[in-house]
mmCIF file of C-alpha atoms and ligand atoms in Angstrom:
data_model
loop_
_atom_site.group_PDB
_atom_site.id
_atom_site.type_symbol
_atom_site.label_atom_id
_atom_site.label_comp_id
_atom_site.label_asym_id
_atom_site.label_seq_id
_atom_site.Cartn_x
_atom_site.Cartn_y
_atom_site.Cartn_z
ATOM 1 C CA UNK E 250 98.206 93.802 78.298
ATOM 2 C CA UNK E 251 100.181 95.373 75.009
ATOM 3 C CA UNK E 252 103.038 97.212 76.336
ATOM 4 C CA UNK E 253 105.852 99.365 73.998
ATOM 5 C CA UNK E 254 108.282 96.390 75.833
ATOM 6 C CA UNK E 255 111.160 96.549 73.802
ATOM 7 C CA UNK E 256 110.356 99.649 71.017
ATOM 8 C CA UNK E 257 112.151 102.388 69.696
ATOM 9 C CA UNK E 258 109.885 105.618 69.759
ATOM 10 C CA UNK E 259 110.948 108.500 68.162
ATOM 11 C CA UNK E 260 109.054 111.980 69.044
ATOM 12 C CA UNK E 261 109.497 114.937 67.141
ATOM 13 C CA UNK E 262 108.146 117.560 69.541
ATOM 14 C CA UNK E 263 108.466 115.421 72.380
ATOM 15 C CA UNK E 264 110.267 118.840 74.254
ATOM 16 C CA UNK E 265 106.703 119.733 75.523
ATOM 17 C CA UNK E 266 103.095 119.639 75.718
ATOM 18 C CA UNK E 267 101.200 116.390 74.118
ATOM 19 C CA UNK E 268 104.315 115.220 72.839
ATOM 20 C CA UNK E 269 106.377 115.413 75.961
ATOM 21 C CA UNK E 270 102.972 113.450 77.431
ATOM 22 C CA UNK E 271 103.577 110.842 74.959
ATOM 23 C CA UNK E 272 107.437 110.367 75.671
ATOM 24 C CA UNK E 273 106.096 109.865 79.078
ATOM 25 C CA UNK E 274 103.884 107.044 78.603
ATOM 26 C CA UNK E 275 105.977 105.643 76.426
ATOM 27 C CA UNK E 276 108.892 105.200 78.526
ATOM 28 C CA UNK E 277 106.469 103.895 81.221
ATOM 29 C CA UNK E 278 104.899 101.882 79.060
ATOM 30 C CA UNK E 279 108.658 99.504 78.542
ATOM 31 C CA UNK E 280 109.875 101.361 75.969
ATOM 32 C CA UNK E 281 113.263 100.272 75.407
ATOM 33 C CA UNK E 282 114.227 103.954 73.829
ATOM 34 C CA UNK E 283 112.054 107.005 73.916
ATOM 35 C CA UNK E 284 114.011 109.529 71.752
ATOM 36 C CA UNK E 285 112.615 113.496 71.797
ATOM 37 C CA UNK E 286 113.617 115.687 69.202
ATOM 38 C CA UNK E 287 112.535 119.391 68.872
ATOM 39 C CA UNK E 288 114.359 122.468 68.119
ATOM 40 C CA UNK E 289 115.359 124.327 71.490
ATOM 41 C CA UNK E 290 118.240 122.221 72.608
ATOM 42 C CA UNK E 291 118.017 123.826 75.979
ATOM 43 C CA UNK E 292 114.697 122.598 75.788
ATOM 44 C CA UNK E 293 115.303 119.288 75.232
ATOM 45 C CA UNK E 294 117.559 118.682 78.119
ATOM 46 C CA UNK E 295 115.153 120.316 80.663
ATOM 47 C CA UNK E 296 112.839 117.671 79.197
ATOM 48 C CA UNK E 297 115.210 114.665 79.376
ATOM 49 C CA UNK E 298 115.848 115.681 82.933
ATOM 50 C CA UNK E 299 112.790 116.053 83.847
ATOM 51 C CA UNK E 300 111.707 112.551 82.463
ATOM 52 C CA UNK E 301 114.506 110.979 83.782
ATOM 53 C CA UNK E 302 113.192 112.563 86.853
ATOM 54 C CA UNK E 303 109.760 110.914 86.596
ATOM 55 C CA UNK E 304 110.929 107.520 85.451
ATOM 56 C CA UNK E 305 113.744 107.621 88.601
ATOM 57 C CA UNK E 306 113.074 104.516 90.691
ATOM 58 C CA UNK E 307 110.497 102.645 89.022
ATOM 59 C CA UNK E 308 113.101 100.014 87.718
ATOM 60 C CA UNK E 309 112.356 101.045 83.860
ATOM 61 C CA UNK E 310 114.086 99.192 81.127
ATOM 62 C CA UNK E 311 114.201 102.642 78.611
ATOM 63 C CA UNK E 312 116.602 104.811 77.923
ATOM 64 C CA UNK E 313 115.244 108.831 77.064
ATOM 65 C CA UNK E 314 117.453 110.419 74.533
ATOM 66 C CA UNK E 315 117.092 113.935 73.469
ATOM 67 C CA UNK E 316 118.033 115.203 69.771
ATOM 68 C CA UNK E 317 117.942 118.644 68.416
ATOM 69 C CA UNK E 318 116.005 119.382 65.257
ATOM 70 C CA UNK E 319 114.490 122.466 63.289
ATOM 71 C CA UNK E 320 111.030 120.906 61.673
ATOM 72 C CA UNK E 321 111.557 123.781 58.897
ATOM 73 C CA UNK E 322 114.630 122.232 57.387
ATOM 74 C CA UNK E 323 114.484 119.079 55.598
ATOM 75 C CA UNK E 324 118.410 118.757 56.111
ATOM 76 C CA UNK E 325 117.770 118.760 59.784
ATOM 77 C CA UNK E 326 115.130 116.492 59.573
ATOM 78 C CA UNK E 327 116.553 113.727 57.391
ATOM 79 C CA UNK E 328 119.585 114.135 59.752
ATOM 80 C CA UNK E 329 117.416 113.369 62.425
ATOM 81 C CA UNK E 330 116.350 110.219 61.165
ATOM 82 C CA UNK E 331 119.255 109.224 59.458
ATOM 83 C CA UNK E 332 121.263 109.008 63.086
ATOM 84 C CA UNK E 333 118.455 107.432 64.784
ATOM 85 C CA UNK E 334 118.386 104.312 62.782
ATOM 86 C CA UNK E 335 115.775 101.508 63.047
ATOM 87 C CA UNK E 336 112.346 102.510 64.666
ATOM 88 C CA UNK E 337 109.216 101.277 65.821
ATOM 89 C CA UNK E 338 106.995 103.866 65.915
ATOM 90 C CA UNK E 339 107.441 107.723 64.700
ATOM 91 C CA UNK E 340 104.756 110.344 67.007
ATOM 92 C CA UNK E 341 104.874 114.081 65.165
ATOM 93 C CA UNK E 342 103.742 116.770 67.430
ATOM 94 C CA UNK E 343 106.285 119.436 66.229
ATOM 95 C CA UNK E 344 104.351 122.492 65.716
ATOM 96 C CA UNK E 345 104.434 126.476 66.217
ATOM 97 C CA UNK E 346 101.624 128.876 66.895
ATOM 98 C CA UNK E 347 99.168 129.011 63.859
ATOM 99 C CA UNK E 348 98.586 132.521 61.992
ATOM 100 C CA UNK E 349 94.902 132.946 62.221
ATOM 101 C CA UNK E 350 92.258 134.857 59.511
ATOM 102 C CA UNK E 351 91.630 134.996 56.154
ATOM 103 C CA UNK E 352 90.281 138.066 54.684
ATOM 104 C CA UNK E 353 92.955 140.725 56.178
ATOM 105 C CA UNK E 354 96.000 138.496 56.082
ATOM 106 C CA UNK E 355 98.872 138.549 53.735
ATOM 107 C CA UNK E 356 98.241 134.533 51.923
ATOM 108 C CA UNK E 357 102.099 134.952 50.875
ATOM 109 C CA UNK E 358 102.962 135.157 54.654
ATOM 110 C CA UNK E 359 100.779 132.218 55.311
ATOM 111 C CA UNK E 360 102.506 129.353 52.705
ATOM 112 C CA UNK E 361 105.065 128.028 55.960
ATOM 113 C CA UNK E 362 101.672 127.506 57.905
ATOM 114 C CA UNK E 363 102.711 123.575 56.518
ATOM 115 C CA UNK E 364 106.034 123.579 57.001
ATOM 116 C CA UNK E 365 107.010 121.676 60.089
ATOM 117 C CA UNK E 366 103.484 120.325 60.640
ATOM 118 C CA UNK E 367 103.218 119.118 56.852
ATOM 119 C CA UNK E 368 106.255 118.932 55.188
ATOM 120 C CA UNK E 369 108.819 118.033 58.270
ATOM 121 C CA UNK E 370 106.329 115.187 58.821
ATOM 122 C CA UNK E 371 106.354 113.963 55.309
ATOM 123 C CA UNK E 372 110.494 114.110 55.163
ATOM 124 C CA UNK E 373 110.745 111.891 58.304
ATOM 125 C CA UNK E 374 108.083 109.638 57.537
ATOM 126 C CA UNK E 375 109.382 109.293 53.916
ATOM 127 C CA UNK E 376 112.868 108.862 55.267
ATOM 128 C CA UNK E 377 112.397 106.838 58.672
ATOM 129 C CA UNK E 378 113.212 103.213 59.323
ATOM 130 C CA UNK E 379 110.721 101.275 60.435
ATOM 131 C CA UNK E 380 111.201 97.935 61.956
ATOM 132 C CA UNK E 381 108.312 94.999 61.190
ATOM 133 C CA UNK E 382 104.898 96.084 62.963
ATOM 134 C CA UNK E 383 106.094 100.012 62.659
ATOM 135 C CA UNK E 384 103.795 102.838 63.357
ATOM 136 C CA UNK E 385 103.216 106.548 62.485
ATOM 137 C CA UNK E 386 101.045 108.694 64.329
ATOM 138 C CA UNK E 387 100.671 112.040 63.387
ATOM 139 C CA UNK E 388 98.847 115.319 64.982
ATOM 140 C CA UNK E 389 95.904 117.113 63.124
ATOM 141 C CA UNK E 390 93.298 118.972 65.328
ATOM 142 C CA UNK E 391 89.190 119.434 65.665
ATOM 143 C CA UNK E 392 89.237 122.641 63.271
ATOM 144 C CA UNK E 393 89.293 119.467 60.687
ATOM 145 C CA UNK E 394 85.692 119.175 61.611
ATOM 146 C CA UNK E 395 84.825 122.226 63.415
ATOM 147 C CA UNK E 396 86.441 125.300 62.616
ATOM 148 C CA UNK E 397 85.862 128.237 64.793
ATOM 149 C CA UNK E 398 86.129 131.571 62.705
ATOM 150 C CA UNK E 399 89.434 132.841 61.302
ATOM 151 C CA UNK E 400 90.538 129.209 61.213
ATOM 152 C CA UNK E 401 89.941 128.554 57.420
ATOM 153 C CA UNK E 402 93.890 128.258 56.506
ATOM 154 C CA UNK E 403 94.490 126.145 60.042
ATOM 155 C CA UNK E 404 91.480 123.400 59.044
ATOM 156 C CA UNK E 405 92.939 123.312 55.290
ATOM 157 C CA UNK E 406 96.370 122.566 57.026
ATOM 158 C CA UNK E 407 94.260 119.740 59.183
ATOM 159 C CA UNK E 408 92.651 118.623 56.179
ATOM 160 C CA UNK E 409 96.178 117.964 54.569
ATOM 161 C CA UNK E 410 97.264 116.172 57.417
ATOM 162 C CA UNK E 411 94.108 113.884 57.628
ATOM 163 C CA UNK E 412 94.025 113.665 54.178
ATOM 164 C CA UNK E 413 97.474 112.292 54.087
ATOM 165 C CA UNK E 414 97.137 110.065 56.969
ATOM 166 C CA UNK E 415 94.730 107.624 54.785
ATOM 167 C CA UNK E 416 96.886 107.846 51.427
ATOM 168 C CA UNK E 417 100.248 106.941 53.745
ATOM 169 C CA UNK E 418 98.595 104.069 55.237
ATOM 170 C CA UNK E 419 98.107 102.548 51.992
ATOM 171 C CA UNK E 420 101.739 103.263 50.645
ATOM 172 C CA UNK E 421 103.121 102.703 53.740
ATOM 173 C CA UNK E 422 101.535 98.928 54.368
ATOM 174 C CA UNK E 423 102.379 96.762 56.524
ATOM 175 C CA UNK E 424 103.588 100.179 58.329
ATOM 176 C CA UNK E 425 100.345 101.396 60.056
ATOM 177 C CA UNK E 426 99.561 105.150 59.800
ATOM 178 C CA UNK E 427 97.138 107.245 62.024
ATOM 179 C CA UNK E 428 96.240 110.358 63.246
ATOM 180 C CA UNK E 429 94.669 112.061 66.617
ATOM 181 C CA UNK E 430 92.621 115.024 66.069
ATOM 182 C CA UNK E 431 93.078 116.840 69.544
ATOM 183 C CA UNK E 432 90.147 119.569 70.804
ATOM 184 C CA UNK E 433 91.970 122.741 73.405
ATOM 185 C CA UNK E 434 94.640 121.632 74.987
ATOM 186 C CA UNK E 435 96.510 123.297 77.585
ATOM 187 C CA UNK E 436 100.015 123.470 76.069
ATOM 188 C CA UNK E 437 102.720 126.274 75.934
ATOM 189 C CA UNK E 438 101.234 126.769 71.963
ATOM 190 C CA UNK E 439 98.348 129.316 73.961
ATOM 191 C CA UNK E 440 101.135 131.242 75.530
ATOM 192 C CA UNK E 441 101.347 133.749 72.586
ATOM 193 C CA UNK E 442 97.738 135.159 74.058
ATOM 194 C CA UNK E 443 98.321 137.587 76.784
ATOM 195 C CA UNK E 444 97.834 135.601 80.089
ATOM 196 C CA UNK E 445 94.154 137.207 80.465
ATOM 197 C CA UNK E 446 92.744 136.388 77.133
ATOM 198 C CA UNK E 447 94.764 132.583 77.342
ATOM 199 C CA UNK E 448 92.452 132.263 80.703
ATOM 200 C CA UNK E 449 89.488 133.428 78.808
ATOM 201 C CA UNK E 450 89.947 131.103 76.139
ATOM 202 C CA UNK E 451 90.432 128.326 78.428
ATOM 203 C CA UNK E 452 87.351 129.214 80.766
ATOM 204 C CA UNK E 453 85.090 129.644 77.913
ATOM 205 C CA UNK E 454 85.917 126.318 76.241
ATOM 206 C CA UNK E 455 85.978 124.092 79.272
ATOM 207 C CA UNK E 456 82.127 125.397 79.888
ATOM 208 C CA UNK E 457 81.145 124.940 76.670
ATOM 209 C CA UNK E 458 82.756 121.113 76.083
ATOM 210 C CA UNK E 459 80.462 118.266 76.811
ATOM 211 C CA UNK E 460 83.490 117.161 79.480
ATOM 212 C CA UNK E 461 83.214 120.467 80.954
ATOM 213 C CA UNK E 462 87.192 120.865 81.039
ATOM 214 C CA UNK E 463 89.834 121.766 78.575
ATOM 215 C CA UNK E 464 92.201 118.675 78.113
ATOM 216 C CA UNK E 465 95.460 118.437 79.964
ATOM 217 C CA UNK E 466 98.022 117.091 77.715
ATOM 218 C CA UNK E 467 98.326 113.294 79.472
ATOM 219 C CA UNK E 468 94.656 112.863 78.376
ATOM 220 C CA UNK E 469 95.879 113.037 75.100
ATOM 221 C CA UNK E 470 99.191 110.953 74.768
ATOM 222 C CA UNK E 471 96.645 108.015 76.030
ATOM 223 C CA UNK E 472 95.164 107.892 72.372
ATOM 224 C CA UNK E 473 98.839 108.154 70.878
ATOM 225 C CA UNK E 474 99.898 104.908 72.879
ATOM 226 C CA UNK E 475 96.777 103.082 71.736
ATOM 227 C CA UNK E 476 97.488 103.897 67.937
ATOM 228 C CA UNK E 477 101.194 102.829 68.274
ATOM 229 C CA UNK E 478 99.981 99.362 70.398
ATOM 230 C CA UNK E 479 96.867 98.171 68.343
ATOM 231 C CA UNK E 480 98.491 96.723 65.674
ATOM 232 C CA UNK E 481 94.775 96.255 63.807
ATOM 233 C CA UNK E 482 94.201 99.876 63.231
ATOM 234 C CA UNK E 483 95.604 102.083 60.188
ATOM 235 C CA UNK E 484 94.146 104.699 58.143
ATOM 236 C CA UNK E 485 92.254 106.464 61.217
ATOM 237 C CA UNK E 486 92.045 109.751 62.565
ATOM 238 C CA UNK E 487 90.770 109.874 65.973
ATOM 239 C CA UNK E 488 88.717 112.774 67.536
ATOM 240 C CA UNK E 489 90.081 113.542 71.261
ATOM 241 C CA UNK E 490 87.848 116.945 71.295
ATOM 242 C CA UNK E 491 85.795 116.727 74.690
ATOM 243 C CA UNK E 492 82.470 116.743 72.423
ATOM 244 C CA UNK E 493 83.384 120.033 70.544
ATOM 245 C CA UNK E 494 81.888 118.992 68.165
ATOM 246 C CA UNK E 495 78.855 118.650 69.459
ATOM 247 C CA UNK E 496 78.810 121.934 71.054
HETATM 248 N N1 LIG Q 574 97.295 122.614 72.326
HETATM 249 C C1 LIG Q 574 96.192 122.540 71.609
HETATM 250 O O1 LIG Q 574 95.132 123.099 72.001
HETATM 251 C C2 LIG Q 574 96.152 121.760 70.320
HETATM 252 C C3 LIG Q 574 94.913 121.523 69.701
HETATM 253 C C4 LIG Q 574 94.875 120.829 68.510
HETATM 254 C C5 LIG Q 574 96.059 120.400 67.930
HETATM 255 N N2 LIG Q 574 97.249 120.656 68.541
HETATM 256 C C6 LIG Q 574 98.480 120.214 67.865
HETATM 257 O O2 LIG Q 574 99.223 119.357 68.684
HETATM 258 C C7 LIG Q 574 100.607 119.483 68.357
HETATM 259 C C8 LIG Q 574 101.405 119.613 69.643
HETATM 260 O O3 LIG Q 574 101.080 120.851 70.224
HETATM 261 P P1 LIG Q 574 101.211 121.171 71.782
HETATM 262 O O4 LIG Q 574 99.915 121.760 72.185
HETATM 263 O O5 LIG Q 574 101.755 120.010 72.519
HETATM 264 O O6 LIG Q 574 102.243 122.386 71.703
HETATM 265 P P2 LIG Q 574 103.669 122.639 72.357
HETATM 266 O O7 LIG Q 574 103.674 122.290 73.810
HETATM 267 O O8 LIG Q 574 104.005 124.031 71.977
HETATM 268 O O9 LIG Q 574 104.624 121.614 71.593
HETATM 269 C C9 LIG Q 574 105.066 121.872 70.299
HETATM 270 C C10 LIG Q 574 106.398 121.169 70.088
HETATM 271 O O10 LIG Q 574 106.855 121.497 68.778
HETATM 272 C C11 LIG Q 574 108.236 121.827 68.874
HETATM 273 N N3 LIG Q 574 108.626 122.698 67.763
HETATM 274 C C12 LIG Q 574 108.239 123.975 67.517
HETATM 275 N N4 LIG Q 574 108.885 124.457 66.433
HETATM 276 C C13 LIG Q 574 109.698 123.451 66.015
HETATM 277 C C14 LIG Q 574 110.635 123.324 64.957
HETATM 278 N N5 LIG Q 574 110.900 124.329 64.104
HETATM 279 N N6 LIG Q 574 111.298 122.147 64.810
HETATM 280 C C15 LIG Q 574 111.077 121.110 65.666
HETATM 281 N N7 LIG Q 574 110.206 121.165 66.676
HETATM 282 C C16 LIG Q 574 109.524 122.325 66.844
HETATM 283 C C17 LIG Q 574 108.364 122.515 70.241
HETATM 284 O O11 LIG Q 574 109.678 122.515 70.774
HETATM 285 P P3 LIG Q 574 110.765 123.656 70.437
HETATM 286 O O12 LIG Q 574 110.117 124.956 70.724
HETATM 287 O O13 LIG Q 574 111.936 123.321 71.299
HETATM 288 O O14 LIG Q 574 111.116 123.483 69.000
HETATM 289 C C18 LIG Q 574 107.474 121.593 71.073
HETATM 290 O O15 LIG Q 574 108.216 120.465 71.487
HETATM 291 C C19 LIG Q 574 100.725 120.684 67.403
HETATM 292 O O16 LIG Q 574 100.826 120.246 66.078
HETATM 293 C C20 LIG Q 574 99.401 121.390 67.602
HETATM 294 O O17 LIG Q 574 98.986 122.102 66.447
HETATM 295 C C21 LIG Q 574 97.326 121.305 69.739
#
């Protein structure tokens, strides 16, 4: 079986949610270093301690590294990648809650919807190392296919992302680049609805998906470790939506 034996894997917004998931797998799956970077630092520890936690026992070969980073800055970003060094594969899950709408809302307000998910991505893919047999995986969501109203800016800024994904993979040979396309997923980036409506959301989707349940974020990092192992696939978005769209 393809393990991450011996790769460097460097998540930027591994602090929580999918990417935390990811940093997971990835240190169980042999990693050698699992590095998360996000911009909380205080986050970031209670996530390397809590990995460290997980991994304690199992006679794991990786080392998890925490990094603090602000997404919004390229400074902090090419920093970032700069004192990493060589990599394998680069995961970007860095994002904030989304401003929703498009009639009412001020556009001007709107133009940082692609900084960290856009732009920071770009810097540290443009300025990463990547070792022979490197990977980039990058985050877009199902509004790129099925956007629920008020989401117009939100699928534009998935659109970019996908967009990208296919123009990187040819610039970027041999370096493979790919993207996952997540449906709901229950992550801290709901908590900004009051704990009521977050439920409501949650309810309604899970009995409207074809799976019946809103994804938990493990279910997701399992498509992020295929796309860094499968060294035969580049160019590809992949939809990890419980059916939405065929709801
Ligand atoms: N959850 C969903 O339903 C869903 C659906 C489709 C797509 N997605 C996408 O999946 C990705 C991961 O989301 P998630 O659900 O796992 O959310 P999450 O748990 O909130 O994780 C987001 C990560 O981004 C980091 N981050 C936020 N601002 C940052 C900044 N300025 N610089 C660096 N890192 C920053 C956060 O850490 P700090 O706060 O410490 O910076 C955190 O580690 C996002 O791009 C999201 O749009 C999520």
């Amino acid at each position: 079986m393809n393990t991450l034996e011996g790769k460097v894997v460097l998540i930027v917004g591994g602090s929580s949610g999918i990417g935390f998931a990811v940093a997971k797998y990835a240190i169980l799956s042999l990693a050698s270093r699992v590095i998360i970077a996000s911009s909380t630092s205080e986050r970031v520890t209670a996530a390397v301690q809590e990995l460290t936690a997980i991994t304690m026992g199992k006679n794991l070969p990786g080392k998890i590294i925490g990094e603090a980073v602000n997404a919004k800055e390229s400074a902090s970003v090419k920093g970032l990648v700069n004192r990493i060094g060589e990599i394998d594969h680069l995961v970007w899950t860095s994002g904030e809650s989304l401003k929703t709408g498009f009639k009412d809302v001020d556009l001007d307000g709107c133009r940082d919807l692609f900084d960290i998910r856009f732009w920071g991505a770009m810097i540290a893919v443009q300025n990463a190392k990547f070792r022979h047999g490197g990977s980039v995986v990058l985050t877009t969501g199902s509004t790129v296919v099925k956007p629920p109203p008020g989401y117009a800016l939100v699928a534009g800024l998935a659109g970019a992302i996908d967009a990208v994904v296919r123009g990187l993979a040819v610039d970027l040979a041999p370096i493979r680049v790919n993207a996952v396309s997540p449906g709901v997923v229950n992550t801290k980036l709901w908590n900004t609805l009051p704990t009521e409506s977050r439920k409501k959301v949650m309810e309604n989707a899970a009995a409207k998906l074809l799976v019946k349940h809103v994804a938990e974020p493990d279910e997701i990092a399992e498509v992020y470790l295929f796309l860094m192992k499968c060294d035969y696939i580049t160019g590809q978005r992949i939809e990890v939506d419980g059916g939405n769209r065929f709801v």
